[in-house]
mmCIF file of N, CA and C and ligand atoms in Angstrom:
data_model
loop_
_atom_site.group_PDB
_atom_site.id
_atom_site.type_symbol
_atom_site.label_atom_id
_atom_site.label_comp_id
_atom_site.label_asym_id
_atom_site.label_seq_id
_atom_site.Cartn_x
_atom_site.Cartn_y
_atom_site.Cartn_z
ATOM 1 N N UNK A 243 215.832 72.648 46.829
ATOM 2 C CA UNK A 243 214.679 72.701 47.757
ATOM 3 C C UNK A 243 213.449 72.086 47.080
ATOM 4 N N UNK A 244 213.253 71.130 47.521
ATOM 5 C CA UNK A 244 212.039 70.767 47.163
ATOM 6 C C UNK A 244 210.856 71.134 47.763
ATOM 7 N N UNK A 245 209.073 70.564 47.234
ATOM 8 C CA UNK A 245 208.080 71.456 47.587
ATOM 9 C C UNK A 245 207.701 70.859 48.853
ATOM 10 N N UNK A 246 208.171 69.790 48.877
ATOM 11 C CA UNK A 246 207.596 69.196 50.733
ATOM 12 C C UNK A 246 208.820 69.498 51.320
ATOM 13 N N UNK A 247 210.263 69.956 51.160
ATOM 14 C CA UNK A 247 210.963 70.669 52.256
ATOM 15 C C UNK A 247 210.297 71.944 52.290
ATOM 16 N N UNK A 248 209.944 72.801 51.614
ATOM 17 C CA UNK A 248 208.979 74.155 51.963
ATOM 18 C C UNK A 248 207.986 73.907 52.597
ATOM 19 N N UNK A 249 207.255 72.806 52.261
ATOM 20 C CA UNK A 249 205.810 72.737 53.508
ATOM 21 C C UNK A 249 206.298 72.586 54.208
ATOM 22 N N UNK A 250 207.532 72.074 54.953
ATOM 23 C CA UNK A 250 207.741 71.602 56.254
ATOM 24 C C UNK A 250 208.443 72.534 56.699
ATOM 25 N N UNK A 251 209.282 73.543 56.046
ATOM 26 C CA UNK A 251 209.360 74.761 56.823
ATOM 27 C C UNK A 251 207.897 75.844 57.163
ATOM 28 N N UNK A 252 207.025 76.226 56.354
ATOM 29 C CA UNK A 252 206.105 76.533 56.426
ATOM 30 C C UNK A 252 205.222 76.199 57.670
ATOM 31 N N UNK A 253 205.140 74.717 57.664
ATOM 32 C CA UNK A 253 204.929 74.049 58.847
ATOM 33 C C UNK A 253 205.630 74.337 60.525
ATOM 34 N N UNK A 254 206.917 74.032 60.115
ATOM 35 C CA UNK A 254 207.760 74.653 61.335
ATOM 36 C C UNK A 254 207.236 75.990 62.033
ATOM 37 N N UNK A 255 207.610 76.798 61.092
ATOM 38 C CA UNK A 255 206.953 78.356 61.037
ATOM 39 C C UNK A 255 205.992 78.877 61.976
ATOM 40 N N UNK A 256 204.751 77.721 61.417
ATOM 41 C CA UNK A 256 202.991 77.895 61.637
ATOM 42 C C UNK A 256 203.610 77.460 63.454
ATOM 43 N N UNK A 257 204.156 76.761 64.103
ATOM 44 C CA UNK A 257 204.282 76.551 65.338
ATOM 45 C C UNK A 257 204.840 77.967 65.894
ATOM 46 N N UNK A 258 205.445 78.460 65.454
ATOM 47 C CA UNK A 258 205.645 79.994 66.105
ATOM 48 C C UNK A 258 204.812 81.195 65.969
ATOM 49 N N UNK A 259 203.803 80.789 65.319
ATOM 50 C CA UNK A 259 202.694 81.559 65.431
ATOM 51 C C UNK A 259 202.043 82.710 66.656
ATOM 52 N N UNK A 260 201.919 83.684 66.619
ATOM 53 C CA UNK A 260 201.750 84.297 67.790
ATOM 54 C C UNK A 260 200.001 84.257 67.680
ATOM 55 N N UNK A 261 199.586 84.017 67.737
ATOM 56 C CA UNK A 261 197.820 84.159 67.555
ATOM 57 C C UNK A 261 196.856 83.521 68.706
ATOM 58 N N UNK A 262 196.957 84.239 69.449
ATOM 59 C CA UNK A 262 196.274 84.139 71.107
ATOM 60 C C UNK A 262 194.597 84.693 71.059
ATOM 61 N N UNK A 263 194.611 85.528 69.925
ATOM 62 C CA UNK A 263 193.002 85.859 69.688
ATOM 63 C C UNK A 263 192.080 84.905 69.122
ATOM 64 N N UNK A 264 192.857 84.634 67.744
ATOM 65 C CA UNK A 264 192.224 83.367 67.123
ATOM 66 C C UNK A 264 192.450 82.185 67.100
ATOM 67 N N UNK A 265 193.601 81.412 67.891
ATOM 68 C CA UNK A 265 194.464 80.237 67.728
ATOM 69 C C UNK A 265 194.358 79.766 66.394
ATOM 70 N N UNK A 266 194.448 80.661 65.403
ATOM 71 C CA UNK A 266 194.610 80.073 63.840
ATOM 72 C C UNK A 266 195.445 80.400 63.388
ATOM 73 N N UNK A 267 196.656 79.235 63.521
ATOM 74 C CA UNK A 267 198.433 79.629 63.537
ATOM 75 C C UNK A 267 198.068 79.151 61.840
ATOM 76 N N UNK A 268 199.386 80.306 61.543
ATOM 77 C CA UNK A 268 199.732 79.838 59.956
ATOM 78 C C UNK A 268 201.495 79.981 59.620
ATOM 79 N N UNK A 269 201.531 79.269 59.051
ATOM 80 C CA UNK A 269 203.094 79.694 58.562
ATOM 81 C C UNK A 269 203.283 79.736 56.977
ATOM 82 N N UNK A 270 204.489 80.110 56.559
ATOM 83 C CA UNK A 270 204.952 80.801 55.406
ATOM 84 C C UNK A 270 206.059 79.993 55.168
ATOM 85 N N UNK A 271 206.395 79.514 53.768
ATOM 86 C CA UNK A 271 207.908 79.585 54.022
ATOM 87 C C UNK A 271 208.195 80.255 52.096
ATOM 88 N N UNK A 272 208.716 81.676 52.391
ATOM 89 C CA UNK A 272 208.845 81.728 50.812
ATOM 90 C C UNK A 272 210.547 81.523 50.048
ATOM 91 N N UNK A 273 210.016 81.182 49.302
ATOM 92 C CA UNK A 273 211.427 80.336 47.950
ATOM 93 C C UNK A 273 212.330 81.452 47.157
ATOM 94 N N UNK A 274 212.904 81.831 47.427
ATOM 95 C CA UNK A 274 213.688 83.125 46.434
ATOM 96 C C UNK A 274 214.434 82.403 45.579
ATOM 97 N N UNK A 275 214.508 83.212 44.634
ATOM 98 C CA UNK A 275 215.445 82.626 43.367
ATOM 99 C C UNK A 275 216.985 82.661 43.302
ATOM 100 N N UNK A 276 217.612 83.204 44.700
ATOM 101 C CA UNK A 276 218.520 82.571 45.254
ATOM 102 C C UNK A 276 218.732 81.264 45.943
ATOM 103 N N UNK A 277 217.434 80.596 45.778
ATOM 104 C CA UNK A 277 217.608 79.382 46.747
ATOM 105 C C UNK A 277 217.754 79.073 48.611
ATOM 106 N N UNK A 278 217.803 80.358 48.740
ATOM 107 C CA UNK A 278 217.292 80.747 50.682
ATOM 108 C C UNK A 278 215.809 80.925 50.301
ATOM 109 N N UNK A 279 215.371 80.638 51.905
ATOM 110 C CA UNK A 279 213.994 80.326 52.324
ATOM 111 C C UNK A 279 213.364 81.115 53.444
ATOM 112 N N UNK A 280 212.926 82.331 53.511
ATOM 113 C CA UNK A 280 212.185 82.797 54.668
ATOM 114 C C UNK A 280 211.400 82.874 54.691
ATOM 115 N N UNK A 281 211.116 82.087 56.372
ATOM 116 C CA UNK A 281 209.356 81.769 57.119
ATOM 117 C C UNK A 281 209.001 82.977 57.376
ATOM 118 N N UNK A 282 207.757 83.007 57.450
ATOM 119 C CA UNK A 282 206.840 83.972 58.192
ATOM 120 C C UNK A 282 205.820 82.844 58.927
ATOM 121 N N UNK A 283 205.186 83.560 60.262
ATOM 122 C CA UNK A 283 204.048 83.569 60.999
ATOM 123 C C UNK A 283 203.139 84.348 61.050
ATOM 124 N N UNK A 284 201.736 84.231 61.664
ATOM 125 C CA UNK A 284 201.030 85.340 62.005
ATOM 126 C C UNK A 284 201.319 85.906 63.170
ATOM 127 N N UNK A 285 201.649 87.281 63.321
ATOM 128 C CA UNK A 285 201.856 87.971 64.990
ATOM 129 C C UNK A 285 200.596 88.435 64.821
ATOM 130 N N UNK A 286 199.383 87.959 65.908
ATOM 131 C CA UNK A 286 198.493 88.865 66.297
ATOM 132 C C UNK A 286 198.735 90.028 67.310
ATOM 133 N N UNK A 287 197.594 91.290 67.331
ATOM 134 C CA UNK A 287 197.776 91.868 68.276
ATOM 135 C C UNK A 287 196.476 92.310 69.095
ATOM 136 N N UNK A 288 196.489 92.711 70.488
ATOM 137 C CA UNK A 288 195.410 92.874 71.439
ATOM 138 C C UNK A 288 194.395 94.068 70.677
ATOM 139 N N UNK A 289 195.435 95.023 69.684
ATOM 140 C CA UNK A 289 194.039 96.279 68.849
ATOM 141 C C UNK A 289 193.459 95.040 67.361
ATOM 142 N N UNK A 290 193.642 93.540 67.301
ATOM 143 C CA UNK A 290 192.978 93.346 66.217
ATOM 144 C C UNK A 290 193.541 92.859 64.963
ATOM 145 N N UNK A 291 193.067 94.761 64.664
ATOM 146 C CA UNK A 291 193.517 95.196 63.172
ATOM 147 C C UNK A 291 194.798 95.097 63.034
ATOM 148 N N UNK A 292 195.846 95.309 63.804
ATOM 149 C CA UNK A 292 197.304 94.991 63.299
ATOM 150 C C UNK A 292 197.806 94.034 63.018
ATOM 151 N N UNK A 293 197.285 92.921 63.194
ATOM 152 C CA UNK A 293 197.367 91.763 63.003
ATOM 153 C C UNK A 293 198.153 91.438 61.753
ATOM 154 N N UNK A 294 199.431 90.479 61.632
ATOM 155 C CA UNK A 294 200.082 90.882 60.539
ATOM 156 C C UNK A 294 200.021 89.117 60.116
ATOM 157 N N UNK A 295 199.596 89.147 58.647
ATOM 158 C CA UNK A 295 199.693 87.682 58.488
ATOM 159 C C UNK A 295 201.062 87.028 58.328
ATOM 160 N N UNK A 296 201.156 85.618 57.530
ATOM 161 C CA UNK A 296 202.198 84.811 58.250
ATOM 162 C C UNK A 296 202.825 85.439 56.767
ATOM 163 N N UNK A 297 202.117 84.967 55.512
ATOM 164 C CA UNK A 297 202.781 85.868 54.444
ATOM 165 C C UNK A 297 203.196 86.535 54.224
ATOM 166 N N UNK A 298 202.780 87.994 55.100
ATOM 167 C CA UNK A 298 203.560 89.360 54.650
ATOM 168 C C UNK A 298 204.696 89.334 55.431
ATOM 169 N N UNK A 299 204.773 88.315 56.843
ATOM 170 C CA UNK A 299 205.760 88.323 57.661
ATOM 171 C C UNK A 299 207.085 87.811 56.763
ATOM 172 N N UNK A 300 206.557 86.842 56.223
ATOM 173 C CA UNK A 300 207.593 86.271 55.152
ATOM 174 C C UNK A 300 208.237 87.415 53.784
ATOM 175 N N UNK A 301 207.401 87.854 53.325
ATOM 176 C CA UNK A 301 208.113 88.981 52.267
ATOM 177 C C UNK A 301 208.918 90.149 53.103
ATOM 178 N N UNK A 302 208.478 89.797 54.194
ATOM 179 C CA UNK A 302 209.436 91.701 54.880
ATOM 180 C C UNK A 302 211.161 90.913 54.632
ATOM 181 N N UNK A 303 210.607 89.642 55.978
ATOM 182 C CA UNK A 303 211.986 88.907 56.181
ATOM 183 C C UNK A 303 212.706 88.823 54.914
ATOM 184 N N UNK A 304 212.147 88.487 53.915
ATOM 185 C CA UNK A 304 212.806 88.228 52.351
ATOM 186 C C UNK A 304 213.145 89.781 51.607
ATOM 187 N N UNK A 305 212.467 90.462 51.827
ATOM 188 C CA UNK A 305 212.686 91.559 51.031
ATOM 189 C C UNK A 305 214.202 92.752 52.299
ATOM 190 N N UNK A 306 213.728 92.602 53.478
ATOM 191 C CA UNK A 306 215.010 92.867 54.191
ATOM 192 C C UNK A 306 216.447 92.213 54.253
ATOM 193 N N UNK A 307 216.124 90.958 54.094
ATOM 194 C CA UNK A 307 217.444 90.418 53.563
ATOM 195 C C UNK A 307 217.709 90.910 51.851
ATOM 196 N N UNK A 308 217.149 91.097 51.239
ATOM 197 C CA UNK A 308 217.968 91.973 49.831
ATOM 198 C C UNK A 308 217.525 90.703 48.902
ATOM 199 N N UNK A 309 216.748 89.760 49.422
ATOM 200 C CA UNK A 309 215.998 88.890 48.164
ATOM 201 C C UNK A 309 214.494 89.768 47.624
ATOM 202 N N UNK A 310 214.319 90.005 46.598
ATOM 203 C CA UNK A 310 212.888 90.551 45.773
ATOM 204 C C UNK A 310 212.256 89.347 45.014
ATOM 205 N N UNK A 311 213.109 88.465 44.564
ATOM 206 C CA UNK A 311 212.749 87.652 43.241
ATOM 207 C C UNK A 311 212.166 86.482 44.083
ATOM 208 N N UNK A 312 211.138 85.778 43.631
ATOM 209 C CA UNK A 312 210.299 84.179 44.295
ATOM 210 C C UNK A 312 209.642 83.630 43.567
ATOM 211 N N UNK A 313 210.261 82.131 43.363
ATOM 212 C CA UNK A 313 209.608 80.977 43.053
ATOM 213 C C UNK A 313 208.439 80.375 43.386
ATOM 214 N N UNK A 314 208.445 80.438 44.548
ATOM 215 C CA UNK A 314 207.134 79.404 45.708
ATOM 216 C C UNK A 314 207.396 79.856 47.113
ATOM 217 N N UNK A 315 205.550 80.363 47.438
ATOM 218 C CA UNK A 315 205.694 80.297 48.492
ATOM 219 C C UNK A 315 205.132 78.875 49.100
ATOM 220 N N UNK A 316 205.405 78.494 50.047
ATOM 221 C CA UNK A 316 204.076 76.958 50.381
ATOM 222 C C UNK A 316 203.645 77.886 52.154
ATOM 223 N N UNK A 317 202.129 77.611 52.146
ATOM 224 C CA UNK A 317 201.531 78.004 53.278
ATOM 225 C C UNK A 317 200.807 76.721 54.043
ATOM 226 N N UNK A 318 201.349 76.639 55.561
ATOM 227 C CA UNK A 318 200.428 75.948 56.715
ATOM 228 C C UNK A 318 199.593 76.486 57.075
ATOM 229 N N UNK A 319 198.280 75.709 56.986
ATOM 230 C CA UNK A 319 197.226 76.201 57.633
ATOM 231 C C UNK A 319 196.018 75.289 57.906
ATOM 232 N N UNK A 320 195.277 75.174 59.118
ATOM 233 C CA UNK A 320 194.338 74.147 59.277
ATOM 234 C C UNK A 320 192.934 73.927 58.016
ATOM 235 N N UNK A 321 193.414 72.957 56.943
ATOM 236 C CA UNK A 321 192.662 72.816 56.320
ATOM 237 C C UNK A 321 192.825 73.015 54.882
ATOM 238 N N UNK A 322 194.748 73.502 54.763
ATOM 239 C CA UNK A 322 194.691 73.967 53.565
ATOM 240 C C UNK A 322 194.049 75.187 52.589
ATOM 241 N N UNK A 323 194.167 76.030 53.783
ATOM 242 C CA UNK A 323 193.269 77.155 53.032
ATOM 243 C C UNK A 323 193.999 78.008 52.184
ATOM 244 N N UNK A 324 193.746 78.915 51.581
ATOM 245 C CA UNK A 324 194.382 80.066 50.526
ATOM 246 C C UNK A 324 194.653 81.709 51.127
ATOM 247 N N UNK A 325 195.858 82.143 50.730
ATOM 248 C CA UNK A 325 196.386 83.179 51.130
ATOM 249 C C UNK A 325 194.858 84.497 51.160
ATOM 250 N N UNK A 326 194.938 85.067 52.084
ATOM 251 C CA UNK A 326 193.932 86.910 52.489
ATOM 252 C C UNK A 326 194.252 87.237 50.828
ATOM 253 N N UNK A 327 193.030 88.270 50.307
ATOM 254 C CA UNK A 327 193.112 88.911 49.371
ATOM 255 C C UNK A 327 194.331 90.051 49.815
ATOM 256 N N UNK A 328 194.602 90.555 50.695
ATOM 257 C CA UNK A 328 195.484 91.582 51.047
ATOM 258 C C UNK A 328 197.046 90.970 50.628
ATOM 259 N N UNK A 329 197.418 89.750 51.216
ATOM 260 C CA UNK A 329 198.669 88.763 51.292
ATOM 261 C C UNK A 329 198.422 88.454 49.875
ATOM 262 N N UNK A 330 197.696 88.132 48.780
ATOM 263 C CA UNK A 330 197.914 88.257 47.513
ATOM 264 C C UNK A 330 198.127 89.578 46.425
ATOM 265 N N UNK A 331 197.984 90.599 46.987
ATOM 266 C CA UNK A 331 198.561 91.892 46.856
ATOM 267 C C UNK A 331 199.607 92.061 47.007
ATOM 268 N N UNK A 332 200.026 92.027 47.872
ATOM 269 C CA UNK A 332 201.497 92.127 48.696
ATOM 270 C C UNK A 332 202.644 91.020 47.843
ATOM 271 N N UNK A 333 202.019 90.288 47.887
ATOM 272 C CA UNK A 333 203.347 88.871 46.821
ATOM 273 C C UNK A 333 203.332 89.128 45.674
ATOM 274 N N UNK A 334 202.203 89.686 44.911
ATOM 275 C CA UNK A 334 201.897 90.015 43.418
ATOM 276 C C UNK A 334 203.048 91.003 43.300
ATOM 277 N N UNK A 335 203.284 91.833 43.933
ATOM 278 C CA UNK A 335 203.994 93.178 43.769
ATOM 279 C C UNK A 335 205.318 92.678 43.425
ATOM 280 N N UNK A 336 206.081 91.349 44.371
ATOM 281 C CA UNK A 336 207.058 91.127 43.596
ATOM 282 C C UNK A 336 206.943 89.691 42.555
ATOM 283 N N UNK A 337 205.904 89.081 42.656
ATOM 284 C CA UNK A 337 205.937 87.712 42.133
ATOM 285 C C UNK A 337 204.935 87.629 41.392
ATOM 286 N N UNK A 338 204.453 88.090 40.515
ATOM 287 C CA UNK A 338 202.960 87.777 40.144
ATOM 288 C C UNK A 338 202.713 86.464 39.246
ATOM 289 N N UNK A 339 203.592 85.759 39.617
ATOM 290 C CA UNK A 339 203.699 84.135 38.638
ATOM 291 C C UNK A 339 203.999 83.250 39.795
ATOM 292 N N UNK A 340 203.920 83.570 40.913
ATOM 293 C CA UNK A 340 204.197 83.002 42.259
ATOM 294 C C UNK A 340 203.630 81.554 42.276
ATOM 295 N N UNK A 341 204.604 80.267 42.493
ATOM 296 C CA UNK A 341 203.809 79.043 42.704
ATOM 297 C C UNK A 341 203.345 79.166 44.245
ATOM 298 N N UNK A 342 202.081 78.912 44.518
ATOM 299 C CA UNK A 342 201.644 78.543 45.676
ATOM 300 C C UNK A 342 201.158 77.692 46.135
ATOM 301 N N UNK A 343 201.344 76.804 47.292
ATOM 302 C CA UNK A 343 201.980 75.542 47.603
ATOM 303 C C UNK A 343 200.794 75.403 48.921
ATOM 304 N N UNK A 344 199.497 75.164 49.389
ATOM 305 C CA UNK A 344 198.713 75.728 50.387
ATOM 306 C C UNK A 344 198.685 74.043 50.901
ATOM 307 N N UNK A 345 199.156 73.895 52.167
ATOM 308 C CA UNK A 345 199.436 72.512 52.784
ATOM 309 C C UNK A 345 198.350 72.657 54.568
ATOM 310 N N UNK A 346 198.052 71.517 54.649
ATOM 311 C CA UNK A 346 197.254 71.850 55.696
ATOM 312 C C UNK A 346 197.991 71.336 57.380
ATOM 313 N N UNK A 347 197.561 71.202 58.088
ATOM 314 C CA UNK A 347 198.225 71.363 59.469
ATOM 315 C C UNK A 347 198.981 69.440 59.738
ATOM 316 N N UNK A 348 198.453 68.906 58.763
ATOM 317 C CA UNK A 348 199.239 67.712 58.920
ATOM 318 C C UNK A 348 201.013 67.455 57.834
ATOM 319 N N UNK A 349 200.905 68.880 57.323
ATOM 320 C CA UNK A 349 201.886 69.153 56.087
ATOM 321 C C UNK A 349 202.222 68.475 54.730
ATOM 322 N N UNK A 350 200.507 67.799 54.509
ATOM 323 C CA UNK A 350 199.921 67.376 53.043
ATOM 324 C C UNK A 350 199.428 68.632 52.320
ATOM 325 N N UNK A 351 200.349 68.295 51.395
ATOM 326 C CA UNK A 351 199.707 69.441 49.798
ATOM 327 C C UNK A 351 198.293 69.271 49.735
ATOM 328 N N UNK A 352 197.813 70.362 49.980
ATOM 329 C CA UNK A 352 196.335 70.004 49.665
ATOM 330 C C UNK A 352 196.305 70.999 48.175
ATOM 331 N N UNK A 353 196.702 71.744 47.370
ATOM 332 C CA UNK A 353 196.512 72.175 46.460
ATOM 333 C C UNK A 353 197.466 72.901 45.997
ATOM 334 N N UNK A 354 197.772 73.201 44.316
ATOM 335 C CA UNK A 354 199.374 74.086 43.910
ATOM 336 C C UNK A 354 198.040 75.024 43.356
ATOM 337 N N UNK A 355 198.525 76.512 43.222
ATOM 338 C CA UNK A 355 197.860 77.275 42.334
ATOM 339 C C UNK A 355 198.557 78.406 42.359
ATOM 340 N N UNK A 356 198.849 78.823 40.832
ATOM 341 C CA UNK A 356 199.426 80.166 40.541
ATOM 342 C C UNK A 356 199.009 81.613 41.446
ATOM 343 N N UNK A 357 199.986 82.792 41.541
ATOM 344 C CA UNK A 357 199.305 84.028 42.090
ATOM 345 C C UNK A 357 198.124 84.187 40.996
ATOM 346 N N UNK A 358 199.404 84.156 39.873
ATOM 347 C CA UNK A 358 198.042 84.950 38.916
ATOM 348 C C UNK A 358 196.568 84.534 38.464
ATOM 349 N N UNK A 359 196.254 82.973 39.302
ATOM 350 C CA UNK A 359 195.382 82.556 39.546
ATOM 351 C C UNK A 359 194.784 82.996 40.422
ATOM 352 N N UNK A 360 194.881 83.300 41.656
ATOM 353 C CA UNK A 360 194.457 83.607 42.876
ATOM 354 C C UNK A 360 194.381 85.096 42.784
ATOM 355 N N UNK A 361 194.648 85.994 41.505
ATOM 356 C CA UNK A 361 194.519 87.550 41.982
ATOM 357 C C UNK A 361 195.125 87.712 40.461
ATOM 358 N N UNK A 362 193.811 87.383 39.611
ATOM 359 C CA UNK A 362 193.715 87.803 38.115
ATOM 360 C C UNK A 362 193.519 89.052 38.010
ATOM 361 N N UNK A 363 193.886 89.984 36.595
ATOM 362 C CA UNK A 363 194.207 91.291 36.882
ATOM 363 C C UNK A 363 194.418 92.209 37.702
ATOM 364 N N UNK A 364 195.656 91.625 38.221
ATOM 365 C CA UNK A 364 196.415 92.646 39.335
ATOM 366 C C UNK A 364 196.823 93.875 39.183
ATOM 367 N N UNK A 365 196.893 94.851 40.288
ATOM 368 C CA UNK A 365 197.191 95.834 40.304
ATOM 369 C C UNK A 365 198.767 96.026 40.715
ATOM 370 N N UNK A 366 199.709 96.275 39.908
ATOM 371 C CA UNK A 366 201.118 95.980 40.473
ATOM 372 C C UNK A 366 201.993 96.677 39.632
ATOM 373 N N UNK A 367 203.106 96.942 40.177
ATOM 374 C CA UNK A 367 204.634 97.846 39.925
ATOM 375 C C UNK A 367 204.245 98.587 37.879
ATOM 376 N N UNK A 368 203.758 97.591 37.450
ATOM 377 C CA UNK A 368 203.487 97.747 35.544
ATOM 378 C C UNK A 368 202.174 97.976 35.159
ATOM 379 N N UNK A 369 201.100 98.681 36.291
ATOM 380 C CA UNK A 369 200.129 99.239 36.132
ATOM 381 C C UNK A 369 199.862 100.643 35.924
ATOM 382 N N UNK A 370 201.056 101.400 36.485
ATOM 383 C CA UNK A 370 201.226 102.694 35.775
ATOM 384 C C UNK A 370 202.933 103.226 35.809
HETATM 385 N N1 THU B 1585 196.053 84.768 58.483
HETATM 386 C C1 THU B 1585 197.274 84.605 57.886
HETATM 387 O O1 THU B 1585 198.315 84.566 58.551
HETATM 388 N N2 THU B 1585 197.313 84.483 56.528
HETATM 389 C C2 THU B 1585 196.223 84.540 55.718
HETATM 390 O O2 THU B 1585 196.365 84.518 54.497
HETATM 391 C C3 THU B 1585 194.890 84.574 56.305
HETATM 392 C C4 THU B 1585 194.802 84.838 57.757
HETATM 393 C C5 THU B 1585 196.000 84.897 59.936
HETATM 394 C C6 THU B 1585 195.625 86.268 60.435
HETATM 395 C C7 THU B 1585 195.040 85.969 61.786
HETATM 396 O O3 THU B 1585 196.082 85.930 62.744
HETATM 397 C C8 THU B 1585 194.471 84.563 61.648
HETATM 398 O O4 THU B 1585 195.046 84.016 60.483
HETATM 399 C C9 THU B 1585 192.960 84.522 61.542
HETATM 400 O O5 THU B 1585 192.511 85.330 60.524
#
């Protein structure tokens, strides 16, 4: 798997986006160290706050299939933006060396950067 077949699942993904509040579709596609790949989207919802991003959608799918371990995630999003402080919590817990791959809505790399870049002294599984 290479890192532009992950943006372009990521990409794929971001089109199934459920986000009718904000039309700011994102997709996921994360890399397990088995070599399978599960997308996530954002599902918004009408209370808001439940709103589940495209990332965490991706670790459930991965962590319910019986994968824990990840290489790279790569994320779609208009502009290339960087994963919620919350969605870097959540990946730290199993990946905290996570390559992240943030591609924008035309599915150009706009930037690589480590978790442990993006969420220096983490709070995770070897904190107590
Ligand atoms: N969103 C994500 O899916 N991932 C992020 O890392 C940031 C935000 C979603 C949540 C919401 O549906 C929309 O983008 C606007 O915040």
């Amino acid at each position: 798997m290479t890192d532009q077949e992950l943006i372009k699942m990521a990409h794929g993904a971001a089109r199934q986006a459920y986000a009718p509040y904000s039309e700011f579709h994102v997709g996921a596609a994360l890399l397990g160290k088995s070599g399978k790949v599960f997308v996530g989207c954002n599902v918004e919802n009408a209370s808001y706050g439940l709103t589940i991003c495209a990332e965490r959608v991706a670790v459930g799918m991965a962590v319910a299939c019986a994968e824990r371990d990840f290489e790279a995630i790569a994320i779609s999003v208009k502009g290339g933006g960087s994963p919620c402080g919350a969605c870097r919590q959540v990946l730290s817990e199993f990946a905290p060396d996570l390559r992240v791959l943030m591609s924008d809505e035309n599915g150009k790399l706009v930037r690589e950067m480590s978790l442990g870049a993006l969420l220096p002294e983490n709070f995770g599984p070897k904190s107590f």
